[in-house]
PDB file of C-alpha atoms in Angstrom:
ATOM      1  CA  MET A   1      -7.953 -46.078 -71.670  1.00  0.00           C
ATOM      2  CA  LEU A   2      -9.327 -44.168 -68.701  1.00  0.00           C
ATOM      3  CA  ILE A   3     -12.125 -45.753 -66.665  1.00  0.00           C
ATOM      4  CA  LYS A   4     -15.253 -43.843 -65.608  1.00  0.00           C
ATOM      5  CA  THR A   5     -16.430 -44.596 -62.069  1.00  0.00           C
ATOM      6  CA  GLN A   6     -18.894 -43.128 -59.594  1.00  0.00           C
ATOM      7  CA  TYR A   7     -15.989 -41.102 -58.132  1.00  0.00           C
ATOM      8  CA  GLY A   8     -14.793 -39.756 -61.482  1.00  0.00           C
ATOM      9  CA  VAL A   9     -12.272 -40.783 -64.093  1.00  0.00           C
ATOM     10  CA  VAL A  10      -9.632 -43.360 -63.063  1.00  0.00           C
ATOM     11  CA  ASP A  11      -6.338 -43.977 -64.826  1.00  0.00           C
ATOM     12  CA  PRO A  12      -5.790 -47.775 -65.114  1.00  0.00           C
ATOM     13  CA  THR A  13      -2.408 -47.289 -63.401  1.00  0.00           C
ATOM     14  CA  PHE A  14      -4.293 -46.616 -60.158  1.00  0.00           C
ATOM     15  CA  SER A  15      -6.987 -49.281 -60.528  1.00  0.00           C
ATOM     16  CA  GLY A  16      -5.466 -51.325 -57.674  1.00  0.00           C
ATOM     17  CA  GLN A  17      -6.223 -48.503 -55.223  1.00  0.00           C
ATOM     18  CA  PRO A  18      -9.625 -47.954 -53.577  1.00  0.00           C
ATOM     19  CA  GLU A  19     -11.867 -46.323 -56.197  1.00  0.00           C
ATOM     20  CA  ALA A  20     -12.171 -42.929 -54.478  1.00  0.00           C
ATOM     21  CA  LEU A  21      -8.387 -42.705 -53.989  1.00  0.00           C
ATOM     22  CA  ALA A  22      -7.747 -43.871 -57.579  1.00  0.00           C
ATOM     23  CA  ALA A  23     -10.024 -41.096 -58.878  1.00  0.00           C
ATOM     24  CA  ALA A  24      -8.285 -38.495 -56.672  1.00  0.00           C
ATOM     25  CA  LEU A  25      -4.817 -39.607 -57.838  1.00  0.00           C
ATOM     26  CA  THR A  26      -5.948 -39.510 -61.475  1.00  0.00           C
ATOM     27  CA  GLN A  27      -7.398 -36.043 -60.997  1.00  0.00           C
ATOM     28  CA  TRP A  28      -4.159 -34.834 -59.342  1.00  0.00           C
ATOM     29  CA  LEU A  29      -2.089 -35.701 -62.406  1.00  0.00           C
ATOM     30  CA  TRP A  30      -4.495 -35.330 -65.330  1.00  0.00           C
ATOM     31  CA  ALA A  31      -6.329 -32.140 -64.235  1.00  0.00           C
ATOM     32  CA  ASN A  32      -3.099 -30.163 -63.716  1.00  0.00           C
ATOM     33  CA  PRO A  33      -2.959 -27.486 -66.461  1.00  0.00           C
ATOM     34  CA  LYS A  34       0.864 -27.399 -66.175  1.00  0.00           C
ATOM     35  CA  SER A  35       0.920 -31.048 -67.306  1.00  0.00           C
ATOM     36  CA  ASN A  36      -2.109 -31.423 -69.526  1.00  0.00           C
ATOM     37  CA  PRO A  37      -3.291 -28.810 -72.037  1.00  0.00           C
ATOM     38  CA  ARG A  38      -6.728 -30.500 -71.921  1.00  0.00           C
ATOM     39  CA  ALA A  39      -6.879 -30.473 -68.114  1.00  0.00           C
ATOM     40  CA  ALA A  40     -10.287 -28.804 -67.996  1.00  0.00           C
ATOM     41  CA  ASN A  41     -11.927 -31.377 -70.307  1.00  0.00           C
ATOM     42  CA  PRO A  42     -11.755 -34.926 -68.843  1.00  0.00           C
ATOM     43  CA  ASP A  43     -13.790 -36.298 -71.770  1.00  0.00           C
ATOM     44  CA  SER A  44     -10.844 -35.560 -74.086  1.00  0.00           C
ATOM     45  CA  TRP A  45      -8.072 -37.041 -71.922  1.00  0.00           C
ATOM     46  CA  ASP A  46      -8.112 -40.382 -73.757  1.00  0.00           C
ATOM     47  CA  GLU A  47      -7.334 -38.566 -77.016  1.00  0.00           C
ATOM     48  CA  THR A  48      -4.081 -37.028 -75.737  1.00  0.00           C
ATOM     49  CA  GLY A  49      -1.912 -40.151 -75.867  1.00  0.00           C
ATOM     50  CA  PHE A  50      -0.544 -39.217 -72.445  1.00  0.00           C
ATOM     51  CA  ALA A  51       0.099 -41.897 -69.820  1.00  0.00           C
ATOM     52  CA  VAL A  52       0.993 -42.129 -66.152  1.00  0.00           C
ATOM     53  CA  THR A  53       4.609 -43.221 -65.770  1.00  0.00           C
ATOM     54  CA  PHE A  54       6.540 -44.317 -62.692  1.00  0.00           C
ATOM     55  CA  LEU A  55       9.954 -42.737 -62.153  1.00  0.00           C
ATOM     56  CA  ASP A  56      12.717 -42.918 -59.590  1.00  0.00           C
ATOM     57  CA  ARG A  57      14.322 -39.592 -58.725  1.00  0.00           C
ATOM     58  CA  SER A  58      17.102 -38.822 -56.270  1.00  0.00           C
ATOM     59  CA  ILE A  59      19.420 -36.163 -54.907  1.00  0.00           C
ATOM     60  CA  THR A  60      22.856 -36.758 -53.426  1.00  0.00           C
ATOM     61  CA  PHE A  61      24.705 -34.826 -50.779  1.00  0.00           C
ATOM     62  CA  SER A  62      28.366 -35.689 -51.375  1.00  0.00           C
ATOM     63  CA  ALA A  63      31.037 -35.724 -48.675  1.00  0.00           C
ATOM     64  CA  VAL A  64      29.034 -34.049 -45.903  1.00  0.00           C
ATOM     65  CA  PRO A  65      31.656 -33.435 -43.194  1.00  0.00           C
ATOM     66  CA  ALA A  66      31.178 -34.786 -39.661  1.00  0.00           C
ATOM     67  CA  GLY A  67      28.958 -32.465 -37.639  1.00  0.00           C
ATOM     68  CA  GLU A  68      28.023 -30.372 -40.697  1.00  0.00           C
ATOM     69  CA  THR A  69      24.753 -29.557 -42.465  1.00  0.00           C
ATOM     70  CA  ALA A  70      24.042 -29.459 -46.215  1.00  0.00           C
ATOM     71  CA  SER A  71      20.924 -28.476 -48.135  1.00  0.00           C
ATOM     72  CA  GLN A  72      19.453 -28.746 -51.627  1.00  0.00           C
ATOM     73  CA  LYS A  73      16.241 -27.679 -53.346  1.00  0.00           C
ATOM     74  CA  LEU A  74      14.265 -30.178 -55.370  1.00  0.00           C
ATOM     75  CA  ASN A  75      11.246 -30.168 -57.667  1.00  0.00           C
ATOM     76  CA  LEU A  76      10.502 -33.816 -58.463  1.00  0.00           C
ATOM     77  CA  GLY A  77       8.259 -33.164 -61.458  1.00  0.00           C
ATOM     78  CA  GLY A  78       9.931 -30.159 -63.048  1.00  0.00           C
ATOM     79  CA  GLY A  79       6.717 -28.158 -62.657  1.00  0.00           C
ATOM     80  CA  LYS A  80       4.264 -31.044 -63.039  1.00  0.00           C
ATOM     81  CA  ASN A  81       2.294 -32.495 -60.135  1.00  0.00           C
ATOM     82  CA  VAL A  82       3.652 -35.836 -58.939  1.00  0.00           C
ATOM     83  CA  ILE A  83       2.544 -38.596 -56.600  1.00  0.00           C
ATOM     84  CA  VAL A  84       5.184 -40.058 -54.270  1.00  0.00           C
ATOM     85  CA  PHE A  85       4.698 -43.715 -53.346  1.00  0.00           C
ATOM     86  CA  SER A  86       7.895 -44.466 -51.418  1.00  0.00           C
ATOM     87  CA  ARG A  87      11.206 -43.011 -50.240  1.00  0.00           C
ATOM     88  CA  VAL A  88      14.617 -44.598 -49.773  1.00  0.00           C
ATOM     89  CA  GLN A  89      17.903 -43.313 -48.365  1.00  0.00           C
ATOM     90  CA  THR A  90      21.487 -44.449 -48.441  1.00  0.00           C
ATOM     91  CA  VAL A  91      24.254 -43.168 -46.226  1.00  0.00           C
ATOM     92  CA  THR A  92      27.768 -44.385 -46.932  1.00  0.00           C
ATOM     93  CA  PRO A  93      31.173 -43.276 -45.664  1.00  0.00           C
ATOM     94  CA  THR A  94      32.760 -40.937 -48.209  1.00  0.00           C
ATOM     95  CA  THR A  95      36.017 -42.873 -47.977  1.00  0.00           C
ATOM     96  CA  ILE A  96      35.952 -46.537 -47.128  1.00  0.00           C
ATOM     97  CA  ALA A  97      38.019 -47.224 -44.037  1.00  0.00           C
ATOM     98  CA  THR A  98      40.568 -50.013 -44.202  1.00  0.00           C
ATOM     99  CA  ASP A  99      39.964 -50.979 -40.577  1.00  0.00           C
ATOM    100  CA  PRO A 100      37.311 -53.769 -40.600  1.00  0.00           C
ATOM    101  CA  ASN A 101      36.104 -52.624 -37.172  1.00  0.00           C
ATOM    102  CA  THR A 102      34.698 -49.448 -38.740  1.00  0.00           C
ATOM    103  CA  ILE A 103      32.423 -51.285 -41.178  1.00  0.00           C
ATOM    104  CA  VAL A 104      28.746 -50.948 -40.276  1.00  0.00           C
ATOM    105  CA  LEU A 105      25.484 -52.193 -41.726  1.00  0.00           C
ATOM    106  CA  PRO A 106      23.716 -49.979 -44.299  1.00  0.00           C
ATOM    107  CA  ASN A 107      20.885 -49.198 -41.886  1.00  0.00           C
ATOM    108  CA  GLN A 108      23.160 -48.062 -39.010  1.00  0.00           C
ATOM    109  CA  LEU A 109      24.607 -44.844 -40.461  1.00  0.00           C
ATOM    110  CA  PRO A 110      21.195 -43.122 -40.819  1.00  0.00           C
ATOM    111  CA  ASN A 111      20.878 -43.296 -37.005  1.00  0.00           C
ATOM    112  CA  PHE A 112      23.396 -40.458 -36.926  1.00  0.00           C
ATOM    113  CA  THR A 113      22.002 -38.474 -39.848  1.00  0.00           C
ATOM    114  CA  LEU A 114      19.153 -35.982 -39.556  1.00  0.00           C
ATOM    115  CA  VAL A 115      16.835 -34.726 -42.297  1.00  0.00           C
ATOM    116  CA  GLN A 116      14.381 -31.854 -42.613  1.00  0.00           C
ATOM    117  CA  GLN A 117      12.011 -31.104 -45.508  1.00  0.00           C
ATOM    118  CA  LYS A 118      10.413 -27.703 -46.012  1.00  0.00           C
ATOM    119  CA  ARG A 119       8.345 -26.476 -48.952  1.00  0.00           C
ATOM    120  CA  THR A 120       9.018 -23.042 -50.453  1.00  0.00           C
ATOM    121  CA  ASP A 121       5.591 -21.895 -49.235  1.00  0.00           C
ATOM    122  CA  GLY A 122       6.899 -22.403 -45.673  1.00  0.00           C
ATOM    123  CA  LEU A 123       5.198 -25.692 -44.734  1.00  0.00           C
ATOM    124  CA  GLU A 124       7.611 -27.911 -42.804  1.00  0.00           C
ATOM    125  CA  VAL A 125       6.820 -31.374 -44.176  1.00  0.00           C
ATOM    126  CA  ILE A 126       9.440 -33.223 -42.127  1.00  0.00           C
ATOM    127  CA  GLN A 127      10.773 -31.726 -38.923  1.00  0.00           C
ATOM    128  CA  GLU A 128      14.407 -32.480 -38.195  1.00  0.00           C
ATOM    129  CA  VAL A 129      14.363 -36.218 -37.424  1.00  0.00           C
ATOM    130  CA  PRO A 130      16.726 -39.171 -37.864  1.00  0.00           C
ATOM    131  CA  LEU A 131      16.806 -40.064 -41.545  1.00  0.00           C
ATOM    132  CA  GLN A 132      15.663 -43.640 -41.000  1.00  0.00           C
ATOM    133  CA  SER A 133      12.417 -42.392 -39.392  1.00  0.00           C
ATOM    134  CA  CYS A 134      11.025 -41.107 -42.693  1.00  0.00           C
ATOM    135  CA  PHE A 135      13.152 -42.712 -45.441  1.00  0.00           C
ATOM    136  CA  GLY A 136      13.573 -46.462 -45.653  1.00  0.00           C
ATOM    137  CA  TRP A 137      16.657 -48.224 -46.917  1.00  0.00           C
ATOM    138  CA  GLY A 138      17.291 -50.647 -49.803  1.00  0.00           C
ATOM    139  CA  LEU A 139      15.655 -53.801 -48.463  1.00  0.00           C
ATOM    140  CA  ALA A 140      12.906 -51.910 -46.641  1.00  0.00           C
ATOM    141  CA  PRO A 141      11.840 -48.705 -48.419  1.00  0.00           C
ATOM    142  CA  TYR A 142       9.550 -46.309 -46.573  1.00  0.00           C
ATOM    143  CA  VAL A 143       6.188 -46.883 -48.240  1.00  0.00           C
ATOM    144  CA  LEU A 144       3.765 -44.078 -47.480  1.00  0.00           C
ATOM    145  CA  PRO A 145       0.433 -45.098 -45.913  1.00  0.00           C
ATOM    146  CA  VAL A 146      -1.341 -43.061 -48.605  1.00  0.00           C
ATOM    147  CA  PRO A 147       0.479 -41.833 -51.711  1.00  0.00           C
ATOM    148  CA  GLU A 148       1.721 -38.284 -51.159  1.00  0.00           C
ATOM    149  CA  ARG A 149       0.741 -35.591 -53.666  1.00  0.00           C
ATOM    150  CA  TRP A 150       3.404 -32.980 -54.451  1.00  0.00           C
ATOM    151  CA  LEU A 151       2.433 -29.738 -56.170  1.00  0.00           C
ATOM    152  CA  GLY A 152       4.479 -29.216 -59.293  1.00  0.00           C
ATOM    153  CA  ASN A 153       4.998 -25.504 -58.675  1.00  0.00           C
ATOM    154  CA  LEU A 154       6.514 -25.886 -55.182  1.00  0.00           C
ATOM    155  CA  GLU A 155      10.160 -26.619 -54.602  1.00  0.00           C
ATOM    156  CA  GLN A 156      11.112 -28.618 -51.559  1.00  0.00           C
ATOM    157  CA  ARG A 157      14.259 -27.850 -49.540  1.00  0.00           C
ATOM    158  CA  PHE A 158      16.037 -30.780 -47.905  1.00  0.00           C
ATOM    159  CA  VAL A 159      18.520 -30.187 -45.115  1.00  0.00           C
ATOM    160  CA  VAL A 160      20.689 -33.054 -43.865  1.00  0.00           C
ATOM    161  CA  THR A 161      22.951 -33.061 -40.820  1.00  0.00           C
ATOM    162  CA  ASN A 162      25.782 -35.552 -40.480  1.00  0.00           C
ATOM    163  CA  ASN A 163      26.249 -36.526 -36.827  1.00  0.00           C
ATOM    164  CA  ASN A 164      28.596 -39.393 -37.720  1.00  0.00           C
ATOM    165  CA  THR A 165      32.269 -39.008 -36.805  1.00  0.00           C
ATOM    166  CA  TYR A 166      33.433 -39.028 -40.457  1.00  0.00           C
ATOM    167  CA  PRO A 167      32.235 -37.590 -43.794  1.00  0.00           C
ATOM    168  CA  VAL A 168      29.336 -39.383 -45.484  1.00  0.00           C
ATOM    169  CA  ASP A 169      27.540 -39.381 -48.829  1.00  0.00           C
ATOM    170  CA  ILE A 170      23.755 -39.175 -48.431  1.00  0.00           C
ATOM    171  CA  THR A 171      21.325 -40.054 -51.223  1.00  0.00           C
ATOM    172  CA  LEU A 172      17.570 -39.521 -50.941  1.00  0.00           C
ATOM    173  CA  SER A 173      15.378 -41.252 -53.542  1.00  0.00           C
ATOM    174  CA  TRP A 174      11.670 -41.225 -54.389  1.00  0.00           C
ATOM    175  CA  HIS A 175       9.477 -43.624 -56.360  1.00  0.00           C
ATOM    176  CA  LEU A 176       6.804 -41.489 -58.003  1.00  0.00           C
ATOM    177  CA  ALA A 177       4.130 -41.262 -60.672  1.00  0.00           C
ATOM    178  CA  ILE A 178       3.898 -38.400 -63.174  1.00  0.00           C
ATOM    179  CA  LEU A 179       1.802 -37.700 -66.267  1.00  0.00           C
ATOM    180  CA  ASN A 180       4.075 -38.457 -69.217  1.00  0.00           C
ATOM    181  CA  THR A 181       3.298 -35.971 -71.956  1.00  0.00           C
ATOM    182  CA  GLY A 182       6.353 -36.771 -74.027  1.00  0.00           C
ATOM    183  CA  ARG A 183       8.303 -33.642 -73.097  1.00  0.00           C
TER     184      ARG A 183
END
């Protein structure tokens, strides 16, 4: 059941956030007409049966050759607004070397991998930087200082550059919230 506050309606999922932020996050998901047919009428949101759900989404760039660049487009919510809470990356050699001297720690390969994120409206969200600067890794995900709101109608293009001396597989993952309407 949604909570009414001085800042507006708050979904219980966000009740651990400061009240003003919780209301803004609720508004971002619930007031999106692409997600909620009752977006314009907050008094009826409780009647919808919808709920905020957390998801993990990812894209993988397979076998990116040494010194090469690869790109993919992504829309995390399939047209719905989403809220990104954290990001994680993994970079692994495409083929495991048999020489034990070539084995490295999981957080070393991203030193030699660059990433860039650009929205289809032209905004460059992440300039080309080492992957570890803006995506964490397994034991230490990159938790955003404030949850990031992604517009559902904008695709994001991710470009990765492999500066390692061998092919690598690169996976980028996001922990996000979306309004679950049952579709």
